[in-house]
Amino acid sequence: ELQLLESGGGLVQPGGSLRLSCTASGFTLTTYGMSWVRQTPGEGLEWVSGLSVRGEYTYYADSVQGRFTISGDKSKNTLFLQMNSLRAEDTAIYYCAKDAGYTSGLGSFDVWGQGTMVTVSS
Amino acid sequence: EVVMTQSPVTLSVSPGERTILSCRASQSVNTNLAWYQKKPGQAPRLLIHGASSRATGIPARFSGSGSGTEFTLTISSLQSEDFAIYYCQQYNSWLTFGGGTKVEIK
């Protein structure tokens, strides 16, 4: 069974940093495009960042460009999201998701983790 | 940015009824359109990709249609486990999601 498990969320002050992790099981993460998607409280879904197959290319939403960095570690079969200069509006549940067919990681998503909550507040 | 607009925002439906959800794109996304089901406390579940292809394990009562800017998700006979929020997502030009349609019990 293909599974994703996120960790690393928590409470952080505005301007602070967090690193989210997403460990894959049942498949090799670097052979698929991957993305992070967030759901803000009471709102819908927002794509945040994507990583292409083998980590060759990275993609970011305008709202996080320059503050967030996506990466992958093949040896740990884990996807990361380094989040710096966090703002209140970054408060959300963050999901990692496996692309169903696009090597860029910018397609539809057929496997999702359960999410990790990030709260940015003083 | 491609803006995705879903309608209605809320749909009150009785079990067994046929349910049609709409999704409109601000510009053509061809058939690069997916539908997801989201329940509280759960991850989104891919239902449809490529506008009309059911994802693995998705029951046949779910069907998708459309191309360009107009899309629909049809649930032929709503079951109790289908009460949820449904999101469309385009992946033709970057990625954007619609605001969702909540399907609630009538």
PDB file of C-alpha atoms in Angstrom:
ATOM      1  CA  GLU A   1       0.000   0.000   0.000  1.00  0.00           C
ATOM      2  CA  LEU A   2       1.284   3.428  -0.920  1.00  0.00           C
ATOM      3  CA  GLN A   3       1.388   5.762   2.079  1.00  0.00           C
ATOM      4  CA  LEU A   4       2.665   9.198   3.040  1.00  0.00           C
ATOM      5  CA  LEU A   5       3.217  10.398   6.590  1.00  0.00           C
ATOM      6  CA  GLU A   6       3.850  14.036   7.425  1.00  0.00           C
ATOM      7  CA  SER A   7       5.465  15.425  10.544  1.00  0.00           C
ATOM      8  CA  GLY A   8       7.066  18.592  11.810  1.00  0.00           C
ATOM      9  CA  GLY A   9       4.079  20.858  12.257  1.00  0.00           C
ATOM     10  CA  GLY A  10       3.502  22.944  15.349  1.00  0.00           C
ATOM     11  CA  LEU A  11       3.116  26.414  16.799  1.00  0.00           C
ATOM     12  CA  VAL A  12       5.606  29.039  15.672  1.00  0.00           C
ATOM     13  CA  GLN A  13       5.822  32.802  16.061  1.00  0.00           C
ATOM     14  CA  PRO A  14       5.543  35.125  13.071  1.00  0.00           C
ATOM     15  CA  GLY A  15       8.915  35.361  11.374  1.00  0.00           C
ATOM     16  CA  GLY A  16       9.932  31.934  12.594  1.00  0.00           C
ATOM     17  CA  SER A  17      10.811  28.741  10.755  1.00  0.00           C
ATOM     18  CA  LEU A  18       9.639  25.138  10.568  1.00  0.00           C
ATOM     19  CA  ARG A  19      10.673  22.128   8.518  1.00  0.00           C
ATOM     20  CA  LEU A  20       7.993  19.682   7.489  1.00  0.00           C
ATOM     21  CA  SER A  21       8.799  16.097   6.577  1.00  0.00           C
ATOM     22  CA  CYS A  22       6.849  13.592   4.506  1.00  0.00           C
ATOM     23  CA  THR A  23       8.018   9.980   4.549  1.00  0.00           C
ATOM     24  CA  ALA A  24       6.844   7.636   1.836  1.00  0.00           C
ATOM     25  CA  SER A  25       6.241   3.916   2.147  1.00  0.00           C
ATOM     26  CA  GLY A  26       5.314   1.412  -0.527  1.00  0.00           C
ATOM     27  CA  PHE A  27       7.037   3.396  -3.264  1.00  0.00           C
ATOM     28  CA  THR A  28      10.242   5.286  -4.015  1.00  0.00           C
ATOM     29  CA  LEU A  29       9.473   8.953  -3.579  1.00  0.00           C
ATOM     30  CA  THR A  30      12.028  10.251  -6.076  1.00  0.00           C
ATOM     31  CA  THR A  31      10.442   8.312  -8.956  1.00  0.00           C
ATOM     32  CA  TYR A  32       7.354  10.489  -8.818  1.00  0.00           C
ATOM     33  CA  GLY A  33       6.596  14.175  -8.857  1.00  0.00           C
ATOM     34  CA  MET A  34       5.519  15.382  -5.427  1.00  0.00           C
ATOM     35  CA  SER A  35       3.817  18.461  -4.041  1.00  0.00           C
ATOM     36  CA  TRP A  36       2.775  20.169  -0.842  1.00  0.00           C
ATOM     37  CA  VAL A  37      -0.820  21.394  -0.622  1.00  0.00           C
ATOM     38  CA  ARG A  38      -2.323  23.281   2.314  1.00  0.00           C
ATOM     39  CA  GLN A  39      -5.797  23.838   3.680  1.00  0.00           C
ATOM     40  CA  THR A  40      -6.295  27.010   5.660  1.00  0.00           C
ATOM     41  CA  PRO A  41      -8.850  27.071   8.494  1.00  0.00           C
ATOM     42  CA  GLY A  42     -12.327  27.336   7.043  1.00  0.00           C
ATOM     43  CA  GLU A  43     -10.959  27.725   3.543  1.00  0.00           C
ATOM     44  CA  GLY A  44     -10.232  25.494   0.634  1.00  0.00           C
ATOM     45  CA  LEU A  45      -7.135  23.900  -0.772  1.00  0.00           C
ATOM     46  CA  GLU A  46      -4.075  25.765  -2.003  1.00  0.00           C
ATOM     47  CA  TRP A  47      -1.121  24.274  -3.842  1.00  0.00           C
ATOM     48  CA  VAL A  48       2.134  25.400  -2.223  1.00  0.00           C
ATOM     49  CA  SER A  49       5.134  23.771  -3.874  1.00  0.00           C
ATOM     50  CA  GLY A  50       6.170  20.951  -6.207  1.00  0.00           C
ATOM     51  CA  LEU A  51       9.258  18.819  -6.813  1.00  0.00           C
ATOM     52  CA  SER A  52       9.839  17.015 -10.080  1.00  0.00           C
ATOM     53  CA  VAL A  53      11.027  13.464 -10.508  1.00  0.00           C
ATOM     54  CA  ARG A  54      14.570  13.011  -9.167  1.00  0.00           C
ATOM     55  CA  GLY A  55      14.325  16.495  -7.692  1.00  0.00           C
ATOM     56  CA  GLU A  56      15.465  18.165 -10.871  1.00  0.00           C
ATOM     57  CA  TYR A  57      13.045  21.092 -10.714  1.00  0.00           C
ATOM     58  CA  THR A  58      11.232  22.947  -7.967  1.00  0.00           C
ATOM     59  CA  TYR A  59       8.066  25.015  -8.216  1.00  0.00           C
ATOM     60  CA  TYR A  60       6.427  27.451  -5.811  1.00  0.00           C
ATOM     61  CA  ALA A  61       3.209  29.376  -5.447  1.00  0.00           C
ATOM     62  CA  ASP A  62       3.696  33.142  -5.521  1.00  0.00           C
ATOM     63  CA  SER A  63       2.527  33.333  -1.903  1.00  0.00           C
ATOM     64  CA  VAL A  64       5.521  31.317  -0.652  1.00  0.00           C
ATOM     65  CA  GLN A  65       8.172  32.041  -3.286  1.00  0.00           C
ATOM     66  CA  GLY A  66      11.423  33.076  -1.618  1.00  0.00           C
ATOM     67  CA  ARG A  67      10.325  31.866   1.827  1.00  0.00           C
ATOM     68  CA  PHE A  68       9.724  28.129   1.383  1.00  0.00           C
ATOM     69  CA  THR A  69      12.083  25.499  -0.017  1.00  0.00           C
ATOM     70  CA  ILE A  70      11.071  22.021  -1.163  1.00  0.00           C
ATOM     71  CA  SER A  71      13.577  19.172  -1.302  1.00  0.00           C
ATOM     72  CA  GLY A  72      13.829  15.398  -1.165  1.00  0.00           C
ATOM     73  CA  ASP A  73      16.185  12.881   0.414  1.00  0.00           C
ATOM     74  CA  LYS A  74      16.364   9.634  -1.547  1.00  0.00           C
ATOM     75  CA  SER A  75      18.162   7.767   1.226  1.00  0.00           C
ATOM     76  CA  LYS A  76      15.354   8.562   3.677  1.00  0.00           C
ATOM     77  CA  ASN A  77      12.565   8.360   1.077  1.00  0.00           C
ATOM     78  CA  THR A  78      11.407  11.665   2.518  1.00  0.00           C
ATOM     79  CA  LEU A  79      10.135  14.958   1.140  1.00  0.00           C
ATOM     80  CA  PHE A  80      10.794  18.186   3.026  1.00  0.00           C
ATOM     81  CA  LEU A  81       9.358  21.672   3.127  1.00  0.00           C
ATOM     82  CA  GLN A  82      11.549  24.273   4.796  1.00  0.00           C
ATOM     83  CA  MET A  83       9.387  27.215   5.770  1.00  0.00           C
ATOM     84  CA  ASN A  84      11.031  30.500   6.744  1.00  0.00           C
ATOM     85  CA  SER A  85       9.693  33.964   7.518  1.00  0.00           C
ATOM     86  CA  LEU A  86       6.369  32.461   8.470  1.00  0.00           C
ATOM     87  CA  ARG A  87       3.256  34.642   8.525  1.00  0.00           C
ATOM     88  CA  ALA A  88      -0.139  34.290  10.151  1.00  0.00           C
ATOM     89  CA  GLU A  89      -1.637  33.527   6.754  1.00  0.00           C
ATOM     90  CA  ASP A  90       0.578  30.427   6.474  1.00  0.00           C
ATOM     91  CA  THR A  91      -1.485  28.830   9.243  1.00  0.00           C
ATOM     92  CA  ALA A  92      -2.929  25.673   7.703  1.00  0.00           C
ATOM     93  CA  ILE A  93      -2.907  21.922   7.529  1.00  0.00           C
ATOM     94  CA  TYR A  94      -0.081  20.935   5.192  1.00  0.00           C
ATOM     95  CA  TYR A  95      -0.432  17.811   3.087  1.00  0.00           C
ATOM     96  CA  CYS A  96       2.163  16.142   0.944  1.00  0.00           C
ATOM     97  CA  ALA A  97       0.813  14.472  -2.162  1.00  0.00           C
ATOM     98  CA  LYS A  98       2.077  12.154  -4.879  1.00  0.00           C
ATOM     99  CA  ASP A  99       1.478  13.081  -8.484  1.00  0.00           C
ATOM    100  CA  ALA A 100      -0.700  10.594 -10.319  1.00  0.00           C
ATOM    101  CA  GLY A 101       1.157  10.862 -13.589  1.00  0.00           C
ATOM    102  CA  TYR A 102       3.066  14.086 -14.149  1.00  0.00           C
ATOM    103  CA  THR A 103       6.792  13.886 -13.580  1.00  0.00           C
ATOM    104  CA  SER A 104       6.807  17.598 -12.750  1.00  0.00           C
ATOM    105  CA  GLY A 105       4.700  17.085  -9.660  1.00  0.00           C
ATOM    106  CA  LEU A 106       2.176  19.537 -11.072  1.00  0.00           C
ATOM    107  CA  GLY A 107      -0.653  17.189 -11.957  1.00  0.00           C
ATOM    108  CA  SER A 108      -3.431  15.484 -10.079  1.00  0.00           C
ATOM    109  CA  PHE A 109      -2.642  13.742  -6.803  1.00  0.00           C
ATOM    110  CA  ASP A 110      -3.544  10.132  -6.097  1.00  0.00           C
ATOM    111  CA  VAL A 111      -1.847   9.579  -2.735  1.00  0.00           C
ATOM    112  CA  TRP A 112      -2.049  12.035   0.156  1.00  0.00           C
ATOM    113  CA  GLY A 113      -0.723  12.095   3.666  1.00  0.00           C
ATOM    114  CA  GLN A 114      -2.965  12.798   6.658  1.00  0.00           C
ATOM    115  CA  GLY A 115      -1.556  16.280   7.061  1.00  0.00           C
ATOM    116  CA  THR A 116       0.348  18.205   9.704  1.00  0.00           C
ATOM    117  CA  MET A 117      -0.948  21.385  11.334  1.00  0.00           C
ATOM    118  CA  VAL A 118       1.103  24.566  11.248  1.00  0.00           C
ATOM    119  CA  THR A 119      -0.010  27.478  13.418  1.00  0.00           C
ATOM    120  CA  VAL A 120       1.719  30.831  13.105  1.00  0.00           C
ATOM    121  CA  SER A 121       0.824  33.024  16.055  1.00  0.00           C
ATOM    122  CA  SER A 122       2.411  35.117  18.766  1.00  0.00           C
TER     123      SER A 122
ATOM    124  CA  GLU B   1      -3.679  32.528 -12.619  1.00  0.00           C
ATOM    125  CA  VAL B   2      -6.495  30.234 -13.661  1.00  0.00           C
ATOM    126  CA  VAL B   3      -9.443  30.832 -11.346  1.00  0.00           C
ATOM    127  CA  MET B   4     -11.697  27.853 -10.690  1.00  0.00           C
ATOM    128  CA  THR B   5     -15.290  28.588  -9.660  1.00  0.00           C
ATOM    129  CA  GLN B   6     -17.497  25.858  -8.257  1.00  0.00           C
ATOM    130  CA  SER B   7     -21.261  25.940  -7.982  1.00  0.00           C
ATOM    131  CA  PRO B   8     -23.308  25.678  -5.982  1.00  0.00           C
ATOM    132  CA  VAL B   9     -21.431  26.360  -2.766  1.00  0.00           C
ATOM    133  CA  THR B  10     -23.779  24.063  -0.859  1.00  0.00           C
ATOM    134  CA  LEU B  11     -26.035  21.341  -2.213  1.00  0.00           C
ATOM    135  CA  SER B  12     -28.720  19.680  -0.081  1.00  0.00           C
ATOM    136  CA  VAL B  13     -29.437  16.204  -1.377  1.00  0.00           C
ATOM    137  CA  SER B  14     -31.400  13.145  -0.264  1.00  0.00           C
ATOM    138  CA  PRO B  15     -29.734   9.724  -0.372  1.00  0.00           C
ATOM    139  CA  GLY B  16     -30.362   8.011  -3.674  1.00  0.00           C
ATOM    140  CA  GLU B  17     -30.679  11.238  -5.634  1.00  0.00           C
ATOM    141  CA  ARG B  18     -28.641  12.117  -8.704  1.00  0.00           C
ATOM    142  CA  THR B  19     -26.219  14.932  -7.902  1.00  0.00           C
ATOM    143  CA  ILE B  20     -24.469  17.247 -10.345  1.00  0.00           C
ATOM    144  CA  LEU B  21     -21.636  19.570  -9.310  1.00  0.00           C
ATOM    145  CA  SER B  22     -20.209  22.241 -11.591  1.00  0.00           C
ATOM    146  CA  CYS B  23     -16.749  23.710 -12.024  1.00  0.00           C
ATOM    147  CA  ARG B  24     -15.837  26.562 -14.334  1.00  0.00           C
ATOM    148  CA  ALA B  25     -12.341  27.715 -15.305  1.00  0.00           C
ATOM    149  CA  SER B  26     -11.491  31.334 -16.105  1.00  0.00           C
ATOM    150  CA  GLN B  27      -9.621  30.119 -19.196  1.00  0.00           C
ATOM    151  CA  SER B  28      -9.346  26.822 -21.021  1.00  0.00           C
ATOM    152  CA  VAL B  29      -7.668  24.022 -19.087  1.00  0.00           C
ATOM    153  CA  ASN B  30      -8.332  21.451 -21.828  1.00  0.00           C
ATOM    154  CA  THR B  31      -9.077  18.227 -19.921  1.00  0.00           C
ATOM    155  CA  ASN B  32      -6.442  18.798 -17.248  1.00  0.00           C
ATOM    156  CA  LEU B  33      -9.035  18.719 -14.507  1.00  0.00           C
ATOM    157  CA  ALA B  34      -9.349  16.603 -11.386  1.00  0.00           C
ATOM    158  CA  TRP B  35     -12.057  16.146  -8.762  1.00  0.00           C
ATOM    159  CA  TYR B  36     -11.460  15.328  -5.097  1.00  0.00           C
ATOM    160  CA  GLN B  37     -13.646  14.347  -2.184  1.00  0.00           C
ATOM    161  CA  LYS B  38     -12.750  15.806   1.221  1.00  0.00           C
ATOM    162  CA  LYS B  39     -14.184  14.764   4.571  1.00  0.00           C
ATOM    163  CA  PRO B  40     -13.355  16.445   7.908  1.00  0.00           C
ATOM    164  CA  GLY B  41     -10.162  15.112   9.405  1.00  0.00           C
ATOM    165  CA  GLN B  42      -9.291  13.134   6.301  1.00  0.00           C
ATOM    166  CA  ALA B  43      -6.985  13.728   3.377  1.00  0.00           C
ATOM    167  CA  PRO B  44      -8.475  14.595  -0.009  1.00  0.00           C
ATOM    168  CA  ARG B  45      -9.347  11.582  -2.152  1.00  0.00           C
ATOM    169  CA  LEU B  46      -8.821  11.664  -5.896  1.00  0.00           C
ATOM    170  CA  LEU B  47     -12.021  10.754  -7.716  1.00  0.00           C
ATOM    171  CA  ILE B  48     -11.512  11.870 -11.309  1.00  0.00           C
ATOM    172  CA  HIS B  49      -8.502  12.918 -13.357  1.00  0.00           C
ATOM    173  CA  GLY B  50      -8.251  13.972 -16.982  1.00  0.00           C
ATOM    174  CA  ALA B  51     -11.779  15.401 -16.569  1.00  0.00           C
ATOM    175  CA  SER B  52     -13.454  12.018 -17.024  1.00  0.00           C
ATOM    176  CA  SER B  53     -11.180   9.161 -15.908  1.00  0.00           C
ATOM    177  CA  ARG B  54     -12.086   7.533 -12.619  1.00  0.00           C
ATOM    178  CA  ALA B  55      -9.185   7.017 -10.265  1.00  0.00           C
ATOM    179  CA  THR B  56      -8.327   3.541  -9.036  1.00  0.00           C
ATOM    180  CA  GLY B  57     -10.967   2.090  -6.745  1.00  0.00           C
ATOM    181  CA  ILE B  58     -13.538   4.838  -7.275  1.00  0.00           C
ATOM    182  CA  PRO B  59     -17.107   3.547  -7.604  1.00  0.00           C
ATOM    183  CA  ALA B  60     -18.829   3.777 -10.979  1.00  0.00           C
ATOM    184  CA  ARG B  61     -21.510   6.092  -9.559  1.00  0.00           C
ATOM    185  CA  PHE B  62     -18.942   8.901  -9.839  1.00  0.00           C
ATOM    186  CA  SER B  63     -18.440  10.309 -13.331  1.00  0.00           C
ATOM    187  CA  GLY B  64     -16.824  13.418 -14.732  1.00  0.00           C
ATOM    188  CA  SER B  65     -17.324  15.279 -17.981  1.00  0.00           C
ATOM    189  CA  GLY B  66     -16.365  18.468 -19.743  1.00  0.00           C
ATOM    190  CA  SER B  67     -13.448  20.157 -21.423  1.00  0.00           C
ATOM    191  CA  GLY B  68     -12.135  23.656 -21.903  1.00  0.00           C
ATOM    192  CA  THR B  69     -13.810  25.782 -19.242  1.00  0.00           C
ATOM    193  CA  GLU B  70     -16.921  23.849 -18.161  1.00  0.00           C
ATOM    194  CA  PHE B  71     -16.853  20.652 -16.129  1.00  0.00           C
ATOM    195  CA  THR B  72     -19.265  18.543 -14.136  1.00  0.00           C
ATOM    196  CA  LEU B  73     -19.020  15.809 -11.549  1.00  0.00           C
ATOM    197  CA  THR B  74     -22.063  13.564 -11.402  1.00  0.00           C
ATOM    198  CA  ILE B  75     -22.931  11.161  -8.614  1.00  0.00           C
ATOM    199  CA  SER B  76     -25.604   8.916 -10.062  1.00  0.00           C
ATOM    200  CA  SER B  77     -27.163   7.804  -6.765  1.00  0.00           C
ATOM    201  CA  LEU B  78     -25.869   9.538  -3.664  1.00  0.00           C
ATOM    202  CA  GLN B  79     -24.846   7.208  -0.848  1.00  0.00           C
ATOM    203  CA  SER B  80     -24.518   8.143   2.821  1.00  0.00           C
ATOM    204  CA  GLU B  81     -20.729   8.029   2.603  1.00  0.00           C
ATOM    205  CA  ASP B  82     -20.757  10.591  -0.212  1.00  0.00           C
ATOM    206  CA  PHE B  83     -21.701  13.539   1.997  1.00  0.00           C
ATOM    207  CA  ALA B  84     -18.531  15.621   1.878  1.00  0.00           C
ATOM    208  CA  ILE B  85     -16.921  18.625   0.230  1.00  0.00           C
ATOM    209  CA  TYR B  86     -15.900  18.243  -3.402  1.00  0.00           C
ATOM    210  CA  TYR B  87     -13.107  20.220  -5.010  1.00  0.00           C
ATOM    211  CA  CYS B  88     -12.083  20.595  -8.608  1.00  0.00           C
ATOM    212  CA  GLN B  89      -8.454  21.284  -9.511  1.00  0.00           C
ATOM    213  CA  GLN B  90      -6.880  22.342 -12.780  1.00  0.00           C
ATOM    214  CA  TYR B  91      -3.366  21.354 -13.708  1.00  0.00           C
ATOM    215  CA  ASN B  92      -3.124  22.834 -17.170  1.00  0.00           C
ATOM    216  CA  SER B  93      -1.375  26.008 -16.049  1.00  0.00           C
ATOM    217  CA  TRP B  94       0.283  25.584 -12.673  1.00  0.00           C
ATOM    218  CA  LEU B  95      -2.242  24.316 -10.118  1.00  0.00           C
ATOM    219  CA  THR B  96      -5.363  25.891  -8.713  1.00  0.00           C
ATOM    220  CA  PHE B  97      -8.322  24.520  -6.807  1.00  0.00           C
ATOM    221  CA  GLY B  98     -11.928  25.585  -6.791  1.00  0.00           C
ATOM    222  CA  GLY B  99     -13.566  26.802  -3.587  1.00  0.00           C
ATOM    223  CA  GLY B 100     -15.475  23.557  -3.107  1.00  0.00           C
ATOM    224  CA  THR B 101     -19.077  22.375  -3.052  1.00  0.00           C
ATOM    225  CA  LYS B 102     -20.430  20.978   0.190  1.00  0.00           C
ATOM    226  CA  VAL B 103     -22.890  18.143  -0.346  1.00  0.00           C
ATOM    227  CA  GLU B 104     -25.087  17.890   2.734  1.00  0.00           C
ATOM    228  CA  ILE B 105     -28.029  15.776   3.785  1.00  0.00           C
ATOM    229  CA  LYS B 106     -31.409  17.237   2.869  1.00  0.00           C
TER     230      LYS B 106
END
